[in-house]
């Protein structure tokens, strides 16, 4: 860690806290209400922090994530001023790998969730709005998808050949995660389509697809956002598990999951290399759950206290 | 009631059939010849043609599908590329271990989770509730394999209280009596079950807390309290009503446990279906992964069917509606 | 607020569970006392495939069938492979040279198979036929080429005829051939031996026999109390199969296993030293590790990247092998001048032109072959990127570490390496079928260079998976194998190694020291570098040092 990277780190932390603060004083009442519980504010701040870290990774860390600094002299060095979180068995800076790994893990989580939410909303919307045979077929498909535990689906594809690079892996994880979202969206759409404004649009002769896209689906925004927050958490945990098994993100690209796998043997002698990635995953998932809880609380008209 | 039951079971069967069909087509679309060593081992073309004819792979796809179904009914899932034995045999060995692990994890999940949830609801708003809430939030977010590694390090390596892996002690098991054998199995089962169960319990606890608070806010509770019923009995009544949604949670728990078992079994060298699938990945053993997927799907479907049945049995409203 | 009614009940439940665990943890009372007790647990990595000797070449399989099958004569502790003075009788109780090319063995009349049938010379002839059969393709086919025939002239005399005279005739005759029972196996065609059921339930003539094998978990051998060379003192041998080295070491350190043949890394050695119940045994290594290149495509055409010796030499120059060995093994390994283990001490000295660590020269060589810097820092030539896949077994932490080190070093000169982690049987499959670019291979070796070098590097050698071929090398190997004296042979081997260093069919990474750890209660321990557990049947656990699991008798 150089002086420059320390500075960048402090700035990143400040931005994260400041950002959460700012959102807390936003003009929109809904946003303010959402950020009212302390847990949600902390969660948003944590998420902002990790996202900033990921985006500013080269600034915040003094070394590259794959740089083997001194394979004889700097192996498994404990945390110090130079190396904030120590080095791993291959003398790579753990802090650098955490920040660049944030790019990979968060990126996969975000991309995969974008795909699964997109697919899920599309399928759920079509099934819920058009009903009939389309609904029956699509929901059968969803049943099949929900019946198979997600990791087996992914493993089945991966067993075909070589491990995937980051983007295809994210797409694969995304394509296996849309089933639950489609169920949720479908039930929302089922109730929304009976609303007066939809009837009105139909009476005006607006085409069904247009109604679905412009009037009905946006109404599902609330549940979709909550599902998305949880979806990112699940996608990240799945990617961590896959990388731990060796079929996720491939070396030398760091991901929090494969960092734990690499350092597994040194857990007793050099715990920092596997402890910190685990803590990072836990921190982000906790933050996402807290945010999802807060969203549910803020967007739920019945106002059931849940945390 | 019977009609509803029939419809539910029918839906489950259709789902299983759909998964089976999916797996069948996946086998046939995969590179390498199905039921035979894959392209990793060079196969003489004449030999391959002969084997295709022998296994009926040159028949129309429909006929192959029918015989595949027949084979499945007999338990024939093809041959493992790497172990050179029938996949069914490998699965039959692995499945009981996974069921034991998932079962105990489910027990820990449900019992511990319910207890904690009730405790948190009983002390809602107080310090202990907030602390427990934070703890369950963190535990729920832990990656199961990371928790497993930490538990293994603490109890296996440092304290030597519990074994480092495996199902039974390979040396002593044969010489133990029944009680000793059960104890040996329990000792080996404890850490993996905890790794899976604790995370699930944290989630169940949070859910149960919300359900309890919901139930406690209902009319009958106020009536009961006004009537002078002890707090303990009130909680008992509320719990009974709050337990109902938990049954659906049980149905959801099985996919989570099967997913988690893939990594937890790897950490603890637990020879179950998860480890089988994970090992198959390392040897690109496609038939084994597909067979494990199929069995996992069937377990999930039967699990949710069971949950639905329990729910219907427990909730008189559903029964009346469908009568 | 009132506490819940559940609390006392759950407390009771936990108390009962705890009591059950406690009671159950009390180990069973064994009854064995005296000289012939003992259970030795080996922590092994991976899984055995088959216990039928010609049908497998995995080291773990050999460790086990070593206890089940005998050779005609076994090599002594100093591993002298020249002549017959360094050998001790096993299946054969005496032998005579009928002439300079003919050797006759007399089978010990006390030798029996585990089903009671006596061992005869017909078994020896049958075993020779199996080991040299082309369909079965055992790993020792090459090494047995100089024996013209093995004939059973009567039920207790087996006669070996050689094609030529050379110093290691006796070694060739006895070392590779494990005698298998003809009366059991004669109905099974050789081509099917690799998947034969005998491999999972063998019938042998050695000091131990197989009683139990739980695939994926463990395997148990029990001593043959009527073994004619002396009843083994340790009654039971159990192998525990572990996923990888660190789990195995943990088990030994925790006392759940008694022995491990290779501790591997300095960290593991330190852990074993810290455990007071273990004794550490260092001995010369018999293993070398290398990155083997595949010089040909599966069809036979030269590999588009690795078929070029200049490129290969550049890859060797670009890797700092000394530093990597230091990083991975911390002083517990040396970089050999060629693919040779520490066991072959005589070949380490003398002139061999090993390529140094020189990235500038590597750069220059690659550029001279028109591999020019391209997109993303990866070299390319004519639209093809300089990309290689590197096969690594997932079960070996040192090799996984090497893989990442090599990936980084080669990246620095513009070579993109993709690491492919597979399990050992898959690695074996890919090597045999030639479907790989490069692989980190670890080879355990027999005492004589003549059983390692030709098989691995000679044109058409049975473990020459990279299909390296060089006439001059072949000639040097022939000269070494036909040399009249050990000194002459050593000189010829060095010439052969020199050729290998120039052709660079592999990056030779290291030859590690070997350190084993065995529970201190075992006495009489002697380890042979070529076959770690060869002497287990002579070890004993003194009666005053028996622990619980030792007392479980049969």
mmCIF file of C-alpha atoms in Angstrom, chain C residues 85-209:
data_model
loop_
_atom_site.group_PDB
_atom_site.id
_atom_site.type_symbol
_atom_site.label_atom_id
_atom_site.label_comp_id
_atom_site.label_asym_id
_atom_site.label_seq_id
_atom_site.Cartn_x
_atom_site.Cartn_y
_atom_site.Cartn_z
ATOM 1 C CA UNK C 85 24.382 -60.225 -5.680
ATOM 2 C CA UNK C 86 22.182 -57.386 -4.477
ATOM 3 C CA UNK C 87 18.971 -59.437 -4.554
ATOM 4 C CA UNK C 88 17.200 -61.536 -1.955
ATOM 5 C CA UNK C 89 15.097 -64.609 -2.717
ATOM 6 C CA UNK C 90 11.343 -64.326 -2.615
ATOM 7 C CA UNK C 91 9.237 -66.618 -4.780
ATOM 8 C CA UNK C 92 12.392 -68.244 -6.048
ATOM 9 C CA UNK C 93 14.591 -69.774 -3.359
ATOM 10 C CA UNK C 94 17.554 -70.248 -5.682
ATOM 11 C CA UNK C 95 18.670 -69.589 -9.251
ATOM 12 C CA UNK C 96 21.417 -70.681 -11.607
ATOM 13 C CA UNK C 97 22.891 -69.363 -14.810
ATOM 14 C CA UNK C 98 22.663 -72.239 -17.253
ATOM 15 C CA UNK C 99 24.745 -70.244 -19.714
ATOM 16 C CA UNK C 100 25.499 -66.610 -20.387
ATOM 17 C CA UNK C 101 22.023 -66.002 -21.810
ATOM 18 C CA UNK C 102 19.901 -68.405 -19.807
ATOM 19 C CA UNK C 103 18.748 -68.054 -16.198
ATOM 20 C CA UNK C 104 16.794 -70.712 -14.355
ATOM 21 C CA UNK C 105 14.752 -70.004 -11.191
ATOM 22 C CA UNK C 106 13.642 -72.639 -8.752
ATOM 23 C CA UNK C 107 10.270 -71.814 -7.192
ATOM 24 C CA UNK C 108 10.111 -72.190 -3.437
ATOM 25 C CA UNK C 109 7.996 -75.247 -2.737
ATOM 26 C CA UNK C 110 6.341 -73.547 0.232
ATOM 27 C CA UNK C 111 4.896 -70.727 -1.849
ATOM 28 C CA UNK C 112 1.097 -70.819 -2.042
ATOM 29 C CA UNK C 113 -1.663 -68.702 -3.509
ATOM 30 C CA UNK C 114 -4.238 -67.455 -1.050
ATOM 31 C CA UNK C 115 -6.718 -70.052 -2.245
ATOM 32 C CA UNK C 116 -4.292 -72.819 -1.275
ATOM 33 C CA UNK C 117 -3.003 -73.731 -4.737
ATOM 34 C CA UNK C 118 0.826 -73.929 -4.872
ATOM 35 C CA UNK C 119 2.723 -71.364 -6.914
ATOM 36 C CA UNK C 120 4.321 -73.007 -9.941
ATOM 37 C CA UNK C 121 6.649 -72.045 -12.775
ATOM 38 C CA UNK C 122 3.612 -71.993 -15.083
ATOM 39 C CA UNK C 123 2.406 -68.938 -13.155
ATOM 40 C CA UNK C 124 5.731 -67.258 -13.926
ATOM 41 C CA UNK C 125 5.530 -68.000 -17.640
ATOM 42 C CA UNK C 126 1.897 -66.874 -17.704
ATOM 43 C CA UNK C 127 2.743 -63.628 -15.947
ATOM 44 C CA UNK C 128 5.509 -62.915 -18.446
ATOM 45 C CA UNK C 129 3.029 -63.427 -21.276
ATOM 46 C CA UNK C 130 0.658 -60.964 -19.605
ATOM 47 C CA UNK C 131 3.263 -58.288 -18.976
ATOM 48 C CA UNK C 132 4.465 -58.442 -22.567
ATOM 49 C CA UNK C 133 1.070 -58.725 -24.231
ATOM 50 C CA UNK C 134 0.384 -55.979 -26.771
ATOM 51 C CA UNK C 135 -3.363 -55.760 -26.161
ATOM 52 C CA UNK C 136 -2.934 -55.336 -22.414
ATOM 53 C CA UNK C 137 -0.025 -52.935 -22.973
ATOM 54 C CA UNK C 138 1.374 -53.037 -19.457
ATOM 55 C CA UNK C 139 3.778 -50.312 -18.463
ATOM 56 C CA UNK C 140 6.695 -52.694 -18.405
ATOM 57 C CA UNK C 141 6.426 -54.086 -21.927
ATOM 58 C CA UNK C 142 9.410 -52.049 -23.079
ATOM 59 C CA UNK C 143 11.578 -53.032 -20.150
ATOM 60 C CA UNK C 144 10.978 -56.742 -20.761
ATOM 61 C CA UNK C 145 11.914 -56.572 -24.439
ATOM 62 C CA UNK C 146 15.368 -58.003 -23.951
ATOM 63 C CA UNK C 147 13.989 -61.225 -22.519
ATOM 64 C CA UNK C 148 13.250 -63.519 -25.416
ATOM 65 C CA UNK C 149 11.167 -66.062 -23.561
ATOM 66 C CA UNK C 150 10.154 -67.497 -20.220
ATOM 67 C CA UNK C 151 9.403 -71.193 -20.175
ATOM 68 C CA UNK C 152 8.310 -73.554 -17.391
ATOM 69 C CA UNK C 153 10.450 -76.619 -17.904
ATOM 70 C CA UNK C 154 8.743 -78.302 -14.978
ATOM 71 C CA UNK C 155 6.368 -77.229 -12.254
ATOM 72 C CA UNK C 156 9.098 -75.627 -10.151
ATOM 73 C CA UNK C 157 11.624 -74.373 -12.703
ATOM 74 C CA UNK C 158 11.184 -71.251 -14.794
ATOM 75 C CA UNK C 159 13.802 -70.605 -17.452
ATOM 76 C CA UNK C 160 14.473 -67.101 -18.780
ATOM 77 C CA UNK C 161 16.228 -66.698 -22.145
ATOM 78 C CA UNK C 162 17.770 -63.323 -22.962
ATOM 79 C CA UNK C 163 18.586 -61.829 -26.346
ATOM 80 C CA UNK C 164 21.972 -60.382 -25.338
ATOM 81 C CA UNK C 165 24.308 -60.002 -22.384
ATOM 82 C CA UNK C 166 24.291 -56.815 -20.324
ATOM 83 C CA UNK C 167 24.890 -55.889 -16.668
ATOM 84 C CA UNK C 168 21.241 -55.629 -15.568
ATOM 85 C CA UNK C 169 19.948 -58.953 -16.853
ATOM 86 C CA UNK C 170 18.938 -60.253 -13.450
ATOM 87 C CA UNK C 171 17.279 -56.963 -12.500
ATOM 88 C CA UNK C 172 15.192 -57.043 -15.680
ATOM 89 C CA UNK C 173 14.184 -60.620 -15.050
ATOM 90 C CA UNK C 174 12.936 -60.157 -11.493
ATOM 91 C CA UNK C 175 12.061 -56.516 -10.847
ATOM 92 C CA UNK C 176 9.205 -55.911 -13.253
ATOM 93 C CA UNK C 177 7.512 -59.245 -13.149
ATOM 94 C CA UNK C 178 4.906 -59.685 -10.429
ATOM 95 C CA UNK C 179 3.750 -63.251 -10.573
ATOM 96 C CA UNK C 180 0.007 -63.618 -10.942
ATOM 97 C CA UNK C 181 -2.041 -66.833 -10.629
ATOM 98 C CA UNK C 182 -2.501 -68.606 -13.910
ATOM 99 C CA UNK C 183 -5.199 -70.926 -12.637
ATOM 100 C CA UNK C 184 -7.458 -67.990 -11.808
ATOM 101 C CA UNK C 185 -6.729 -65.610 -14.666
ATOM 102 C CA UNK C 186 -6.225 -67.895 -17.624
ATOM 103 C CA UNK C 187 -9.857 -67.642 -18.718
ATOM 104 C CA UNK C 188 -9.804 -63.835 -18.835
ATOM 105 C CA UNK C 189 -8.446 -62.490 -22.158
ATOM 106 C CA UNK C 190 -5.504 -60.124 -21.641
ATOM 107 C CA UNK C 191 -7.265 -57.279 -23.408
ATOM 108 C CA UNK C 192 -9.921 -57.189 -20.688
ATOM 109 C CA UNK C 193 -7.532 -57.231 -17.714
ATOM 110 C CA UNK C 194 -7.781 -53.484 -17.132
ATOM 111 C CA UNK C 195 -11.418 -53.819 -16.163
ATOM 112 C CA UNK C 196 -11.293 -57.382 -14.832
ATOM 113 C CA UNK C 197 -13.032 -58.089 -11.510
ATOM 114 C CA UNK C 198 -9.808 -59.717 -10.258
ATOM 115 C CA UNK C 199 -8.434 -56.196 -9.976
ATOM 116 C CA UNK C 200 -10.929 -55.482 -7.208
ATOM 117 C CA UNK C 201 -10.622 -58.797 -5.409
ATOM 118 C CA UNK C 202 -7.137 -60.156 -6.086
ATOM 119 C CA UNK C 203 -5.749 -63.509 -5.027
ATOM 120 C CA UNK C 204 -2.055 -63.212 -4.278
ATOM 121 C CA UNK C 205 0.813 -65.061 -2.668
ATOM 122 C CA UNK C 206 2.293 -62.305 -0.557
ATOM 123 C CA UNK C 207 2.357 -61.496 3.154
ATOM 124 C CA UNK C 208 -1.074 -59.797 3.119
ATOM 125 C CA UNK C 209 -4.422 -60.370 1.511
#
